[in-house]
PDB file of C-alpha atoms and ligand atoms in Angstrom:
ATOM      1  CA  MET A  15      -8.415  14.096 -26.966  1.00  0.00           C
ATOM      2  CA  ALA A  16      -9.689  10.950 -25.283  1.00  0.00           C
ATOM      3  CA  ASN A  17      -9.032  10.517 -21.575  1.00  0.00           C
ATOM      4  CA  LYS A  18      -6.151   8.384 -20.348  1.00  0.00           C
ATOM      5  CA  THR A  19      -7.265   4.990 -19.136  1.00  0.00           C
ATOM      6  CA  ALA A  20      -6.382   2.317 -16.597  1.00  0.00           C
ATOM      7  CA  LEU A  21      -7.569  -1.249 -16.072  1.00  0.00           C
ATOM      8  CA  VAL A  22      -7.951  -3.174 -12.816  1.00  0.00           C
ATOM      9  CA  ILE A  23      -8.274  -6.968 -12.898  1.00  0.00           C
ATOM     10  CA  SER A  24      -9.792  -8.110  -9.598  1.00  0.00           C
ATOM     11  CA  ALA A  25     -10.183 -11.810  -8.761  1.00  0.00           C
ATOM     12  CA  HIS A  26     -13.199 -11.189  -6.542  1.00  0.00           C
ATOM     13  CA  SER A  27     -15.678  -8.355  -6.448  1.00  0.00           C
ATOM     14  CA  ALA A  28     -14.212  -6.571  -3.404  1.00  0.00           C
ATOM     15  CA  ASP A  29     -10.469  -6.910  -3.940  1.00  0.00           C
ATOM     16  CA  PHE A  30     -10.180  -3.722  -5.970  1.00  0.00           C
ATOM     17  CA  VAL A  31     -11.571  -1.710  -3.073  1.00  0.00           C
ATOM     18  CA  TRP A  32      -9.119  -2.723  -0.338  1.00  0.00           C
ATOM     19  CA  ARG A  33      -6.054  -2.997  -2.532  1.00  0.00           C
ATOM     20  CA  CYS A  34      -6.219  -0.122  -5.016  1.00  0.00           C
ATOM     21  CA  GLY A  35      -9.372   1.911  -4.260  1.00  0.00           C
ATOM     22  CA  GLY A  36      -7.186   4.944  -3.602  1.00  0.00           C
ATOM     23  CA  ALA A  37      -5.313   4.586  -6.890  1.00  0.00           C
ATOM     24  CA  ILE A  38      -8.632   4.296  -8.712  1.00  0.00           C
ATOM     25  CA  ALA A  39     -10.134   7.375  -7.064  1.00  0.00           C
ATOM     26  CA  LEU A  40      -6.948   9.413  -7.508  1.00  0.00           C
ATOM     27  CA  HIS A  41      -6.590   8.645 -11.208  1.00  0.00           C
ATOM     28  CA  GLY A  42     -10.309   9.212 -11.747  1.00  0.00           C
ATOM     29  CA  LYS A  43      -9.817  12.647 -10.211  1.00  0.00           C
ATOM     30  CA  ARG A  44      -6.843  13.232 -12.520  1.00  0.00           C
ATOM     31  CA  GLY A  45      -9.047  12.574 -15.558  1.00  0.00           C
ATOM     32  CA  TYR A  46      -8.394   8.876 -16.186  1.00  0.00           C
ATOM     33  CA  ASP A  47     -11.242   6.568 -17.163  1.00  0.00           C
ATOM     34  CA  VAL A  48     -10.671   3.553 -14.907  1.00  0.00           C
ATOM     35  CA  THR A  49     -12.234   0.227 -15.871  1.00  0.00           C
ATOM     36  CA  VAL A  50     -12.580  -2.552 -13.292  1.00  0.00           C
ATOM     37  CA  VAL A  51     -13.064  -6.193 -14.274  1.00  0.00           C
ATOM     38  CA  CYS A  52     -14.208  -8.485 -11.455  1.00  0.00           C
ATOM     39  CA  LEU A  53     -13.478 -12.033 -12.592  1.00  0.00           C
ATOM     40  CA  SER A  54     -15.832 -13.423  -9.925  1.00  0.00           C
ATOM     41  CA  TYR A  55     -18.086 -12.132  -7.166  1.00  0.00           C
ATOM     42  CA  GLY A  56     -16.096 -13.912  -4.463  1.00  0.00           C
ATOM     43  CA  GLU A  57     -19.427 -15.537  -3.765  1.00  0.00           C
ATOM     44  CA  ARG A  58     -18.160 -18.755  -2.239  1.00  0.00           C
ATOM     45  CA  GLY A  59     -14.873 -17.764  -0.653  1.00  0.00           C
ATOM     46  CA  GLU A  60     -15.151 -14.127   0.389  1.00  0.00           C
ATOM     47  CA  SER A  61     -18.741 -13.781   1.535  1.00  0.00           C
ATOM     48  CA  ALA A  62     -18.742 -15.646   4.853  1.00  0.00           C
ATOM     49  CA  LYS A  63     -20.972 -13.143   6.626  1.00  0.00           C
ATOM     50  CA  LEU A  64     -23.679 -13.385   3.955  1.00  0.00           C
ATOM     51  CA  TRP A  65     -23.623 -17.205   4.134  1.00  0.00           C
ATOM     52  CA  LYS A  66     -24.392 -17.093   7.849  1.00  0.00           C
ATOM     53  CA  ALA A  67     -28.001 -16.094   7.040  1.00  0.00           C
ATOM     54  CA  SER A  68     -30.065 -19.310   7.083  1.00  0.00           C
ATOM     55  CA  ASP A  69     -31.825 -18.473   3.800  1.00  0.00           C
ATOM     56  CA  ALA A  70     -28.643 -17.608   1.853  1.00  0.00           C
ATOM     57  CA  THR A  71     -28.435 -18.864  -1.751  1.00  0.00           C
ATOM     58  CA  LEU A  72     -25.604 -18.697  -4.267  1.00  0.00           C
ATOM     59  CA  GLU A  73     -27.577 -16.363  -6.551  1.00  0.00           C
ATOM     60  CA  GLY A  74     -28.573 -14.159  -3.595  1.00  0.00           C
ATOM     61  CA  VAL A  75     -24.982 -13.872  -2.377  1.00  0.00           C
ATOM     62  CA  LYS A  76     -23.740 -13.040  -5.885  1.00  0.00           C
ATOM     63  CA  ALA A  77     -26.403 -10.346  -6.284  1.00  0.00           C
ATOM     64  CA  ALA A  78     -25.519  -8.811  -2.904  1.00  0.00           C
ATOM     65  CA  ARG A  79     -21.803  -8.792  -3.742  1.00  0.00           C
ATOM     66  CA  ARG A  80     -22.500  -7.230  -7.126  1.00  0.00           C
ATOM     67  CA  THR A  81     -24.527  -4.424  -5.566  1.00  0.00           C
ATOM     68  CA  GLU A  82     -21.780  -3.752  -3.015  1.00  0.00           C
ATOM     69  CA  ALA A  83     -19.133  -3.642  -5.741  1.00  0.00           C
ATOM     70  CA  GLU A  84     -21.241  -1.322  -7.915  1.00  0.00           C
ATOM     71  CA  ASN A  85     -21.779   1.023  -4.975  1.00  0.00           C
ATOM     72  CA  ALA A  86     -18.055   0.979  -4.172  1.00  0.00           C
ATOM     73  CA  ALA A  87     -17.190   1.634  -7.822  1.00  0.00           C
ATOM     74  CA  ARG A  88     -19.506   4.648  -7.793  1.00  0.00           C
ATOM     75  CA  ALA A  89     -17.853   5.971  -4.625  1.00  0.00           C
ATOM     76  CA  LEU A  90     -14.437   5.661  -6.302  1.00  0.00           C
ATOM     77  CA  GLY A  91     -15.475   7.266  -9.597  1.00  0.00           C
ATOM     78  CA  VAL A  92     -14.910   4.100 -11.675  1.00  0.00           C
ATOM     79  CA  ALA A  93     -15.810   4.723 -15.334  1.00  0.00           C
ATOM     80  CA  ASP A  94     -16.864   1.125 -16.056  1.00  0.00           C
ATOM     81  CA  ILE A  95     -17.160  -2.036 -13.961  1.00  0.00           C
ATOM     82  CA  GLN A  96     -17.640  -5.433 -15.574  1.00  0.00           C
ATOM     83  CA  PHE A  97     -18.472  -8.734 -13.910  1.00  0.00           C
ATOM     84  CA  PHE A  98     -17.225 -11.868 -15.661  1.00  0.00           C
ATOM     85  CA  ASP A  99     -18.914 -14.270 -13.199  1.00  0.00           C
ATOM     86  CA  CYS A 100     -16.298 -17.005 -13.729  1.00  0.00           C
ATOM     87  CA  GLY A 101     -16.825 -18.551 -10.293  1.00  0.00           C
ATOM     88  CA  ASP A 102     -14.458 -18.515  -7.317  1.00  0.00           C
ATOM     89  CA  TYR A 103     -12.746 -21.010  -5.007  1.00  0.00           C
ATOM     90  CA  PRO A 104     -11.413 -21.963  -7.424  1.00  0.00           C
ATOM     91  CA  LEU A 105     -11.463 -19.150  -9.982  1.00  0.00           C
ATOM     92  CA  GLU A 106     -11.148 -20.509 -13.523  1.00  0.00           C
ATOM     93  CA  LEU A 107     -11.292 -18.859 -16.940  1.00  0.00           C
ATOM     94  CA  ASP A 108     -11.755 -20.899 -20.083  1.00  0.00           C
ATOM     95  CA  ARG A 109     -10.324 -19.780 -23.449  1.00  0.00           C
ATOM     96  CA  GLU A 110     -13.509 -17.899 -24.316  1.00  0.00           C
ATOM     97  CA  ALA A 111     -13.443 -15.908 -21.055  1.00  0.00           C
ATOM     98  CA  LYS A 112      -9.765 -15.091 -21.605  1.00  0.00           C
ATOM     99  CA  PHE A 113     -10.491 -13.770 -25.096  1.00  0.00           C
ATOM    100  CA  ARG A 114     -13.331 -11.717 -23.631  1.00  0.00           C
ATOM    101  CA  LEU A 115     -10.773 -10.149 -21.301  1.00  0.00           C
ATOM    102  CA  VAL A 116      -8.373  -9.567 -24.216  1.00  0.00           C
ATOM    103  CA  ASP A 117     -11.205  -7.688 -25.949  1.00  0.00           C
ATOM    104  CA  VAL A 118     -11.652  -5.477 -22.892  1.00  0.00           C
ATOM    105  CA  ILE A 119      -7.893  -4.786 -22.688  1.00  0.00           C
ATOM    106  CA  ARG A 120      -7.735  -3.824 -26.372  1.00  0.00           C
ATOM    107  CA  LYS A 121     -10.822  -1.651 -26.098  1.00  0.00           C
ATOM    108  CA  VAL A 122      -9.596   0.143 -22.961  1.00  0.00           C
ATOM    109  CA  GLN A 123      -5.934   0.457 -24.118  1.00  0.00           C
ATOM    110  CA  PRO A 124      -4.834   1.079 -20.528  1.00  0.00           C
ATOM    111  CA  ALA A 125      -1.894   3.318 -19.687  1.00  0.00           C
ATOM    112  CA  PHE A 126      -1.328   0.920 -16.771  1.00  0.00           C
ATOM    113  CA  MET A 127      -2.902  -2.190 -15.323  1.00  0.00           C
ATOM    114  CA  LEU A 128      -3.390  -3.365 -11.738  1.00  0.00           C
ATOM    115  CA  SER A 129      -3.792  -6.873 -10.378  1.00  0.00           C
ATOM    116  CA  HIS A 130      -2.784  -9.162  -7.499  1.00  0.00           C
ATOM    117  CA  SER A 131       0.570 -10.435  -6.180  1.00  0.00           C
ATOM    118  CA  LEU A 132       2.343 -13.224  -8.078  1.00  0.00           C
ATOM    119  CA  ASP A 133       1.906 -15.612  -5.163  1.00  0.00           C
ATOM    120  CA  ASP A 134      -0.606 -16.075  -2.345  1.00  0.00           C
ATOM    121  CA  PRO A 135      -0.687 -19.421  -0.532  1.00  0.00           C
ATOM    122  CA  TYR A 136      -3.836 -18.387   1.356  1.00  0.00           C
ATOM    123  CA  ASN A 137      -5.828 -17.551  -1.724  1.00  0.00           C
ATOM    124  CA  THR A 138      -4.788 -19.133  -4.999  1.00  0.00           C
ATOM    125  CA  ASP A 139      -7.514 -17.232  -6.878  1.00  0.00           C
ATOM    126  CA  HIS A 140      -5.436 -14.063  -6.470  1.00  0.00           C
ATOM    127  CA  PRO A 141      -2.206 -15.167  -8.226  1.00  0.00           C
ATOM    128  CA  TYR A 142      -4.379 -16.981 -10.757  1.00  0.00           C
ATOM    129  CA  ALA A 143      -5.978 -13.627 -11.662  1.00  0.00           C
ATOM    130  CA  THR A 144      -2.487 -12.143 -12.113  1.00  0.00           C
ATOM    131  CA  LYS A 145      -1.451 -15.039 -14.309  1.00  0.00           C
ATOM    132  CA  VAL A 146      -4.548 -14.394 -16.423  1.00  0.00           C
ATOM    133  CA  ALA A 147      -3.763 -10.645 -16.472  1.00  0.00           C
ATOM    134  CA  LEU A 148      -0.265 -11.338 -17.823  1.00  0.00           C
ATOM    135  CA  GLU A 149      -1.530 -13.934 -20.271  1.00  0.00           C
ATOM    136  CA  THR A 150      -4.280 -11.725 -21.687  1.00  0.00           C
ATOM    137  CA  ARG A 151      -1.940  -8.700 -21.772  1.00  0.00           C
ATOM    138  CA  MET A 152       0.405 -10.834 -23.895  1.00  0.00           C
ATOM    139  CA  VAL A 153      -2.378 -11.966 -26.254  1.00  0.00           C
ATOM    140  CA  ALA A 154      -3.638  -8.372 -26.546  1.00  0.00           C
ATOM    141  CA  GLN A 155      -0.135  -7.416 -27.786  1.00  0.00           C
ATOM    142  CA  ALA A 156      -0.062 -10.144 -30.457  1.00  0.00           C
ATOM    143  CA  TRP A 157      -0.503  -8.929 -34.037  1.00  0.00           C
ATOM    144  CA  GLY A 158      -1.789 -12.387 -34.986  1.00  0.00           C
ATOM    145  CA  HIS A 159      -4.713 -12.242 -32.559  1.00  0.00           C
ATOM    146  CA  GLU A 160      -7.789 -10.790 -34.308  1.00  0.00           C
ATOM    147  CA  PRO A 161      -5.738  -9.005 -36.995  1.00  0.00           C
ATOM    148  CA  GLY A 162      -7.072  -5.562 -37.792  1.00  0.00           C
ATOM    149  CA  GLN A 163      -7.795  -4.635 -34.179  1.00  0.00           C
ATOM    150  CA  THR A 164      -5.552  -2.114 -32.440  1.00  0.00           C
ATOM    151  CA  VAL A 165      -2.903  -4.095 -30.577  1.00  0.00           C
ATOM    152  CA  LEU A 166      -1.922  -3.253 -27.017  1.00  0.00           C
ATOM    153  CA  GLY A 167       1.264  -1.286 -26.259  1.00  0.00           C
ATOM    154  CA  ALA A 168       3.253  -2.191 -23.147  1.00  0.00           C
ATOM    155  CA  PRO A 169       1.382  -0.922 -20.094  1.00  0.00           C
ATOM    156  CA  GLN A 170       2.969  -1.440 -16.689  1.00  0.00           C
ATOM    157  CA  LEU A 171       1.352  -4.075 -14.509  1.00  0.00           C
ATOM    158  CA  TYR A 172       1.303  -2.988 -10.899  1.00  0.00           C
ATOM    159  CA  LEU A 173       0.689  -5.673  -8.288  1.00  0.00           C
ATOM    160  CA  PHE A 174      -1.432  -4.345  -5.462  1.00  0.00           C
ATOM    161  CA  GLU A 175      -0.971  -5.287  -1.828  1.00  0.00           C
ATOM    162  CA  PRO A 176      -1.984  -8.796  -0.698  1.00  0.00           C
ATOM    163  CA  HIS A 177      -3.375  -9.515   2.752  1.00  0.00           C
ATOM    164  CA  GLN A 178      -0.142 -10.935   4.193  1.00  0.00           C
ATOM    165  CA  THR A 179       2.730  -9.515   2.211  1.00  0.00           C
ATOM    166  CA  GLU A 180       5.650 -11.685   3.404  1.00  0.00           C
ATOM    167  CA  GLN A 181       3.873 -14.957   2.674  1.00  0.00           C
ATOM    168  CA  CYS A 182       3.060 -13.737  -0.822  1.00  0.00           C
ATOM    169  CA  GLY A 183       6.626 -12.717  -1.728  1.00  0.00           C
ATOM    170  CA  TRP A 184       5.346  -9.238  -2.471  1.00  0.00           C
ATOM    171  CA  LYS A 185       7.793  -6.341  -2.179  1.00  0.00           C
ATOM    172  CA  PRO A 186       6.578  -2.849  -3.049  1.00  0.00           C
ATOM    173  CA  ASP A 187       8.671  -0.495  -5.174  1.00  0.00           C
ATOM    174  CA  THR A 188       6.073   2.250  -5.595  1.00  0.00           C
ATOM    175  CA  ILE A 189       4.118   4.135  -2.925  1.00  0.00           C
ATOM    176  CA  LEU A 190       1.197   6.330  -3.954  1.00  0.00           C
ATOM    177  CA  ASP A 191      -0.093   9.134  -1.723  1.00  0.00           C
ATOM    178  CA  ILE A 192      -3.896   8.739  -1.621  1.00  0.00           C
ATOM    179  CA  THR A 193      -4.594  11.244   1.159  1.00  0.00           C
ATOM    180  CA  GLU A 194      -6.661  13.569  -1.043  1.00  0.00           C
ATOM    181  CA  VAL A 195      -9.043  10.739  -2.006  1.00  0.00           C
ATOM    182  CA  TRP A 196      -9.102   8.871   1.305  1.00  0.00           C
ATOM    183  CA  GLU A 197     -12.729   9.809   1.997  1.00  0.00           C
ATOM    184  CA  ALA A 198     -13.741   8.152  -1.304  1.00  0.00           C
ATOM    185  CA  LYS A 199     -11.792   4.994  -0.457  1.00  0.00           C
ATOM    186  CA  LYS A 200     -13.291   4.944   3.037  1.00  0.00           C
ATOM    187  CA  ALA A 201     -16.790   5.272   1.562  1.00  0.00           C
ATOM    188  CA  ALA A 202     -16.040   2.402  -0.846  1.00  0.00           C
ATOM    189  CA  ILE A 203     -14.682   0.231   1.971  1.00  0.00           C
ATOM    190  CA  GLU A 204     -17.879   0.845   3.902  1.00  0.00           C
ATOM    191  CA  CYS A 205     -19.920  -0.483   0.954  1.00  0.00           C
ATOM    192  CA  MET A 206     -18.423  -3.912   1.737  1.00  0.00           C
ATOM    193  CA  GLU A 207     -20.915  -4.765   4.437  1.00  0.00           C
ATOM    194  CA  GLY A 208     -20.130  -8.476   4.162  1.00  0.00           C
ATOM    195  CA  GLN A 209     -16.523  -7.884   5.252  1.00  0.00           C
ATOM    196  CA  GLN A 210     -16.699  -5.432   8.127  1.00  0.00           C
ATOM    197  CA  HIS A 211     -13.808  -7.235   9.835  1.00  0.00           C
ATOM    198  CA  LEU A 212     -11.491  -5.746   7.167  1.00  0.00           C
ATOM    199  CA  TRP A 213     -12.506  -2.086   7.409  1.00  0.00           C
ATOM    200  CA  HIS A 214     -10.173  -1.182  10.253  1.00  0.00           C
ATOM    201  CA  TYR A 215      -7.417  -3.445   8.975  1.00  0.00           C
ATOM    202  CA  TYR A 216      -7.166  -1.658   5.631  1.00  0.00           C
ATOM    203  CA  THR A 217      -7.339   1.772   7.226  1.00  0.00           C
ATOM    204  CA  ASN A 218      -4.296   0.661   9.216  1.00  0.00           C
ATOM    205  CA  VAL A 219      -2.505  -0.571   6.112  1.00  0.00           C
ATOM    206  CA  ALA A 220      -3.051   2.821   4.431  1.00  0.00           C
ATOM    207  CA  GLU A 221      -1.702   4.678   7.479  1.00  0.00           C
ATOM    208  CA  ASN A 222       1.392   2.470   7.629  1.00  0.00           C
ATOM    209  CA  ARG A 223       2.097   2.902   3.926  1.00  0.00           C
ATOM    210  CA  ALA A 224       1.737   6.684   4.382  1.00  0.00           C
ATOM    211  CA  ASN A 225       4.392   6.498   7.078  1.00  0.00           C
ATOM    212  CA  GLN A 226       6.674   4.779   4.576  1.00  0.00           C
ATOM    213  CA  PHE A 227       5.771   7.373   1.936  1.00  0.00           C
ATOM    214  CA  ARG A 228       6.968  10.088   4.298  1.00  0.00           C
ATOM    215  CA  ARG A 229      10.109   8.126   5.172  1.00  0.00           C
ATOM    216  CA  ASN A 230      10.993   7.683   1.525  1.00  0.00           C
ATOM    217  CA  SER A 231      10.059  11.145   0.322  1.00  0.00           C
ATOM    218  CA  GLY A 232      12.542  12.969   2.480  1.00  0.00           C
ATOM    219  CA  GLY A 233      11.566  12.049   6.020  1.00  0.00           C
ATOM    220  CA  GLN A 234       8.877  13.474   8.296  1.00  0.00           C
ATOM    221  CA  ALA A 235      10.306  16.984   8.193  1.00  0.00           C
ATOM    222  CA  GLY A 236      11.026  17.400   4.498  1.00  0.00           C
ATOM    223  CA  GLY A 237       8.576  14.880   3.051  1.00  0.00           C
ATOM    224  CA  ARG A 238       4.992  15.571   2.146  1.00  0.00           C
ATOM    225  CA  GLU A 239       2.587  14.993   5.022  1.00  0.00           C
ATOM    226  CA  ALA A 240       0.881  11.949   3.485  1.00  0.00           C
ATOM    227  CA  LYS A 241      -1.705  10.438   5.831  1.00  0.00           C
ATOM    228  CA  TYR A 242      -2.867   7.533   3.660  1.00  0.00           C
ATOM    229  CA  ALA A 243      -1.060   5.652   0.915  1.00  0.00           C
ATOM    230  CA  GLU A 244      -1.144   2.478  -1.157  1.00  0.00           C
ATOM    231  CA  ALA A 245       1.885   0.458  -2.218  1.00  0.00           C
ATOM    232  CA  PHE A 246       2.534  -1.483  -5.423  1.00  0.00           C
ATOM    233  CA  GLN A 247       5.115  -3.782  -6.935  1.00  0.00           C
ATOM    234  CA  SER A 248       5.794  -3.219 -10.609  1.00  0.00           C
ATOM    235  CA  ILE A 249       6.530  -6.115 -12.951  1.00  0.00           C
ATOM    236  CA  PHE A 250       8.254  -4.409 -15.859  1.00  0.00           C
ATOM    237  CA  PRO A 251      11.285  -2.104 -15.916  1.00  0.00           C
ATOM    238  CA  ARG A 252      10.722   1.625 -16.255  1.00  0.00           C
ATOM    239  CA  THR A 253      12.188   3.209 -19.339  1.00  0.00           C
ATOM    240  CA  VAL A 254      13.597   6.618 -18.454  1.00  0.00           C
ATOM    241  CA  ASP A 255      15.691   9.435 -19.892  1.00  0.00           C
ATOM    242  CA  GLU A 256      17.251  10.407 -16.605  1.00  0.00           C
ATOM    243  CA  LEU A 257      17.654   8.707 -13.230  1.00  0.00           C
TER     244      LEU A 257
HETATM  245 ZN1   ZN B   7     -10.022 -11.806  -3.219  1.00  0.00          ZN
END
């Protein structure tokens, strides 16, 4: 039987590392084939350190970001990483690029998808990527789009954690213990040499979410001793047989 699959839609080439690197590594370890689509390299907006070199060029920055993302993907056990190179600040996908993403979604047939928060006043590329994720998920479900292809079921879309949660209206309803794969996430974070100012910050985020994991899984005494966690907000209702 084919492996289970998951799909991450990342606005910029590093977002998937900070925000769901643990989920990627954990599901990879559990036998999932995880595909990551980077809609842009974050070459203009999220590569400040690289631009400080006097000989920096757009192509050079994109190449450096791609290498970092590929190294991080390897550290996390990503099955496939694809770069759409749609440009950032602002990120924009034309109809052709959206259909290319629909093709990826239908090919992967993810059990679940991951993307950004629905809002982010600091970085409009992020909610734009989510809007595209929802739009392409919808098209991938449509029987009238490329009839004959296997249509998409109804995978959950989990929104991963933005940089400043309150401003983004993001409220987690799912906390994932990533302690057993923390070393992989840490290694992936350290591939992002252009954004060293975020390394410590996202270690902190993972520790705080682990504290909340413990609080919500029965308290420090009864709960599992999670040291690192990631939090997500789900878009769609869960369908269950028992509460
Ligand atoms: Zn980003």
